[in-house]
Structures are given as structure tokens and as C-alpha cells.
Amino acid sequence: MDVAGEIVVNAGKEEVWRVLNDPSALQKATPGCKTLTEIGPDHYQAKISVGVAAVRGEYESTIQILEKREPDRYRLVMTANSPVGFVSGDAIVELVSEDAKTHIQYSGTAQVGGKIAGVGQRILAGIAKLIVNDFFKKIAKETNAQIN
């Protein structure tokens, strides 16, 4: 399943980059994230509680930030496992400046397995877009909070 979108932040690229690489901000922005622990450079373990339809449950997750080109882009790889199945994702996050704003552009793919894979792809795609869009909206809000 493919996920892509764009969020515009009223801040400079450097500020957005800093927030996208701040573990505290990542935890606040990740929907349902209870804990986020750094286990290595740009490598995290998280406990996430998802309360949306068929993917409802507690997930043990790993998140890695790879192929960083500060302050322009990075690759985000995530896996999440629970008793109801797993989700894995791989995305490119790019920052594009325009005037005093930054466009966060993201595109990637996600795979699901286990019981949650039995849910229709259209429903899963909608849930994935909802969660990812919520994450980037919270990153924008956190960026604005830190610069104001």
C-alpha cells in the first residue's frame, strides 16, 4: 500500500529538520506513542497504542532514520508488531523551502500481515493515511510551538 502527502509548516527548513530529528517531538507527534527510547544513533524502540478500527492494539515498534541529507531529506523505516499482526513501512521525507514556509513531502509504502491483513486494502489505506497525516500535522504544530 502506498502513502504520500504534503504538509506545509510556517517555519524555516532548519527548524522543521530539528523537530523531525528530536526524539521528544517524535514521541509527541506519533499517534498513541507511550514510550520512545533511543537504542542507537537514529534508532528507536517504541510502545504504541492504536485505537483505530481493525488495527486496534498495542504495538512494539522500531523506528530508524537512515540516509540523512541534512536539512533536506531522510528515509524513515518502521516496523510494528502486535498480537493482531504487523505493520512495516518505508518512506522518504523531504523538506522543500518556499518563502518562510517549509513543505514536508512524504512518500512510501507499508505492508501488513497477520489478522489485520484480512481487513480490506481500501480500509487499511485510509487508516494509514489518517495516522501518517496526523503525525505530520503534529510535527508542524510542534515546530510552531518551539519557534513561538
mmCIF file of C-alpha atoms in Angstrom:
data_model
loop_
_atom_site.group_PDB
_atom_site.id
_atom_site.type_symbol
_atom_site.label_atom_id
_atom_site.label_comp_id
_atom_site.label_asym_id
_atom_site.label_seq_id
_atom_site.Cartn_x
_atom_site.Cartn_y
_atom_site.Cartn_z
ATOM 1 C CA MET A 1 0.000 0.000 0.000
ATOM 2 C CA ASP A 2 1.319 3.447 -0.909
ATOM 3 C CA VAL A 3 1.172 6.503 1.327
ATOM 4 C CA ALA A 4 2.066 10.015 0.178
ATOM 5 C CA GLY A 5 1.238 13.571 1.077
ATOM 6 C CA GLU A 6 2.408 17.016 1.983
ATOM 7 C CA ILE A 7 2.069 19.308 4.975
ATOM 8 C CA VAL A 8 3.082 22.988 4.929
ATOM 9 C CA VAL A 9 4.765 24.360 8.054
ATOM 10 C CA ASN A 10 5.095 28.070 8.802
ATOM 11 C CA ALA A 11 8.770 27.733 9.710
ATOM 12 C CA GLY A 12 12.165 27.506 8.076
ATOM 13 C CA LYS A 13 13.622 24.229 6.864
ATOM 14 C CA GLU A 14 16.245 24.098 9.639
ATOM 15 C CA GLU A 15 13.603 24.388 12.372
ATOM 16 C CA VAL A 16 11.473 21.662 10.783
ATOM 17 C CA TRP A 17 14.536 19.436 10.364
ATOM 18 C CA ARG A 18 15.442 19.879 14.038
ATOM 19 C CA VAL A 19 11.939 18.837 15.151
ATOM 20 C CA LEU A 20 11.889 15.853 12.770
ATOM 21 C CA ASN A 21 15.082 14.637 14.468
ATOM 22 C CA ASP A 22 14.124 15.396 18.082
ATOM 23 C CA PRO A 23 13.112 12.213 19.972
ATOM 24 C CA SER A 24 10.812 14.146 22.297
ATOM 25 C CA ALA A 25 8.991 15.751 19.360
ATOM 26 C CA LEU A 26 8.787 12.416 17.539
ATOM 27 C CA GLN A 27 7.169 10.831 20.592
ATOM 28 C CA LYS A 28 4.643 13.669 20.914
ATOM 29 C CA ALA A 29 3.800 13.514 17.204
ATOM 30 C CA THR A 30 3.451 9.738 16.875
ATOM 31 C CA PRO A 31 -0.213 8.865 17.440
ATOM 32 C CA GLY A 32 -0.613 6.637 20.502
ATOM 33 C CA CYS A 33 3.108 6.622 21.346
ATOM 34 C CA LYS A 34 3.515 5.725 25.017
ATOM 35 C CA THR A 35 7.319 5.447 25.070
ATOM 36 C CA LEU A 36 10.153 6.182 22.671
ATOM 37 C CA THR A 37 13.617 5.009 23.665
ATOM 38 C CA GLU A 38 16.775 5.673 21.668
ATOM 39 C CA ILE A 39 18.690 2.400 21.289
ATOM 40 C CA GLY A 40 21.340 3.758 18.934
ATOM 41 C CA PRO A 41 22.006 6.769 16.741
ATOM 42 C CA ASP A 42 18.736 7.496 14.884
ATOM 43 C CA HIS A 43 17.345 4.120 16.035
ATOM 44 C CA TYR A 44 14.402 3.919 18.449
ATOM 45 C CA GLN A 45 12.111 1.418 20.160
ATOM 46 C CA ALA A 46 8.555 2.499 20.879
ATOM 47 C CA LYS A 47 5.383 1.261 22.506
ATOM 48 C CA ILE A 48 2.388 2.465 20.546
ATOM 49 C CA SER A 49 -1.294 2.049 21.301
ATOM 50 C CA VAL A 50 -3.538 2.304 18.247
ATOM 51 C CA GLY A 51 -7.255 2.729 18.788
ATOM 52 C CA VAL A 52 -8.462 2.714 15.192
ATOM 53 C CA ALA A 53 -10.793 0.006 13.873
ATOM 54 C CA ALA A 54 -9.158 -3.267 12.825
ATOM 55 C CA VAL A 55 -5.611 -2.183 13.718
ATOM 56 C CA ARG A 56 -6.578 -1.535 17.348
ATOM 57 C CA GLY A 57 -3.988 -2.819 19.790
ATOM 58 C CA GLU A 58 -0.636 -2.397 21.481
ATOM 59 C CA TYR A 59 2.400 -2.446 19.186
ATOM 60 C CA GLU A 60 6.097 -2.923 19.904
ATOM 61 C CA SER A 61 7.851 -0.821 17.292
ATOM 62 C CA THR A 62 11.269 0.026 15.953
ATOM 63 C CA ILE A 63 11.953 3.228 14.058
ATOM 64 C CA GLN A 64 15.112 4.042 12.119
ATOM 65 C CA ILE A 65 16.141 7.246 10.393
ATOM 66 C CA LEU A 66 18.509 6.464 7.524
ATOM 67 C CA GLU A 67 20.188 8.157 4.561
ATOM 68 C CA LYS A 68 20.112 11.601 6.147
ATOM 69 C CA ARG A 69 20.929 14.612 3.987
ATOM 70 C CA GLU A 70 20.555 17.484 6.433
ATOM 71 C CA PRO A 71 18.356 19.560 6.175
ATOM 72 C CA ASP A 72 16.727 18.198 3.021
ATOM 73 C CA ARG A 73 15.647 14.588 3.409
ATOM 74 C CA TYR A 74 15.834 11.263 5.163
ATOM 75 C CA ARG A 75 14.465 7.762 4.932
ATOM 76 C CA LEU A 76 12.215 6.510 7.724
ATOM 77 C CA VAL A 77 11.849 2.762 8.289
ATOM 78 C CA MET A 78 9.356 1.464 10.851
ATOM 79 C CA THR A 79 8.124 -1.930 11.996
ATOM 80 C CA ALA A 80 5.342 -2.540 14.497
ATOM 81 C CA ASN A 81 4.287 -5.910 15.903
ATOM 82 C CA SER A 82 1.278 -6.891 17.976
ATOM 83 C CA PRO A 83 -0.814 -9.975 18.667
ATOM 84 C CA VAL A 84 -3.147 -8.932 15.819
ATOM 85 C CA GLY A 85 -0.378 -8.669 13.233
ATOM 86 C CA PHE A 86 2.365 -6.418 11.994
ATOM 87 C CA VAL A 87 2.883 -3.251 10.016
ATOM 88 C CA SER A 88 6.105 -2.250 8.319
ATOM 89 C CA GLY A 89 6.760 0.943 6.451
ATOM 90 C CA ASP A 90 9.493 2.608 4.456
ATOM 91 C CA ALA A 91 9.222 6.268 3.495
ATOM 92 C CA ILE A 92 11.204 9.194 2.157
ATOM 93 C CA VAL A 93 10.652 12.509 3.956
ATOM 94 C CA GLU A 94 11.738 15.618 2.040
ATOM 95 C CA LEU A 95 11.759 19.260 3.095
ATOM 96 C CA VAL A 96 11.278 21.959 0.469
ATOM 97 C CA SER A 97 11.561 25.665 1.338
ATOM 98 C CA GLU A 98 9.242 28.229 -0.144
ATOM 99 C CA ASP A 99 9.404 31.777 1.192
ATOM 100 C CA ALA A 100 9.238 31.473 5.004
ATOM 101 C CA LYS A 101 7.466 28.111 4.828
ATOM 102 C CA THR A 102 8.611 24.521 4.558
ATOM 103 C CA HIS A 103 6.773 21.801 2.691
ATOM 104 C CA ILE A 104 7.149 18.368 4.289
ATOM 105 C CA GLN A 105 6.668 15.899 1.443
ATOM 106 C CA TYR A 106 6.462 12.210 2.219
ATOM 107 C CA SER A 107 6.017 9.099 0.146
ATOM 108 C CA GLY A 108 6.412 5.475 0.969
ATOM 109 C CA THR A 109 4.979 2.031 1.199
ATOM 110 C CA ALA A 110 3.513 -0.047 4.002
ATOM 111 C CA GLN A 111 2.926 -3.767 4.357
ATOM 112 C CA VAL A 112 0.639 -5.502 6.823
ATOM 113 C CA GLY A 113 0.382 -9.097 7.966
ATOM 114 C CA GLY A 114 -1.500 -11.257 10.431
ATOM 115 C CA LYS A 115 -5.151 -10.711 11.300
ATOM 116 C CA ILE A 116 -5.087 -7.063 10.264
ATOM 117 C CA ALA A 117 -4.149 -8.091 6.728
ATOM 118 C CA GLY A 118 -7.658 -9.576 6.452
ATOM 119 C CA VAL A 119 -9.131 -6.080 6.504
ATOM 120 C CA GLY A 120 -9.766 -4.627 3.057
ATOM 121 C CA GLN A 121 -6.917 -2.706 1.452
ATOM 122 C CA ARG A 122 -9.115 0.355 0.984
ATOM 123 C CA ILE A 123 -9.845 0.488 4.730
ATOM 124 C CA LEU A 124 -6.189 -0.093 5.657
ATOM 125 C CA ALA A 125 -5.046 2.590 3.199
ATOM 126 C CA GLY A 126 -7.474 5.046 4.767
ATOM 127 C CA ILE A 127 -6.272 4.225 8.279
ATOM 128 C CA ALA A 128 -2.612 4.530 7.201
ATOM 129 C CA LYS A 129 -3.217 7.922 5.589
ATOM 130 C CA LEU A 130 -5.060 9.115 8.697
ATOM 131 C CA ILE A 131 -2.228 8.081 11.048
ATOM 132 C CA VAL A 132 0.589 9.428 8.831
ATOM 133 C CA ASN A 133 -1.200 12.719 8.170
ATOM 134 C CA ASP A 134 -1.857 13.114 11.902
ATOM 135 C CA PHE A 135 1.858 12.562 12.600
ATOM 136 C CA PHE A 136 2.976 15.295 10.192
ATOM 137 C CA LYS A 137 0.283 17.735 11.397
ATOM 138 C CA LYS A 138 1.610 17.232 14.925
ATOM 139 C CA ILE A 139 5.189 17.797 13.682
ATOM 140 C CA ALA A 140 4.014 21.105 12.168
ATOM 141 C CA LYS A 141 2.286 22.064 15.431
ATOM 142 C CA GLU A 142 5.367 21.123 17.484
ATOM 143 C CA THR A 143 7.630 23.133 15.168
ATOM 144 C CA ASN A 144 5.405 26.199 15.504
ATOM 145 C CA ALA A 145 5.267 25.764 19.299
ATOM 146 C CA GLN A 146 9.073 25.609 19.567
ATOM 147 C CA ILE A 147 9.703 28.747 17.488
ATOM 148 C CA ASN A 148 6.978 30.890 19.102
#
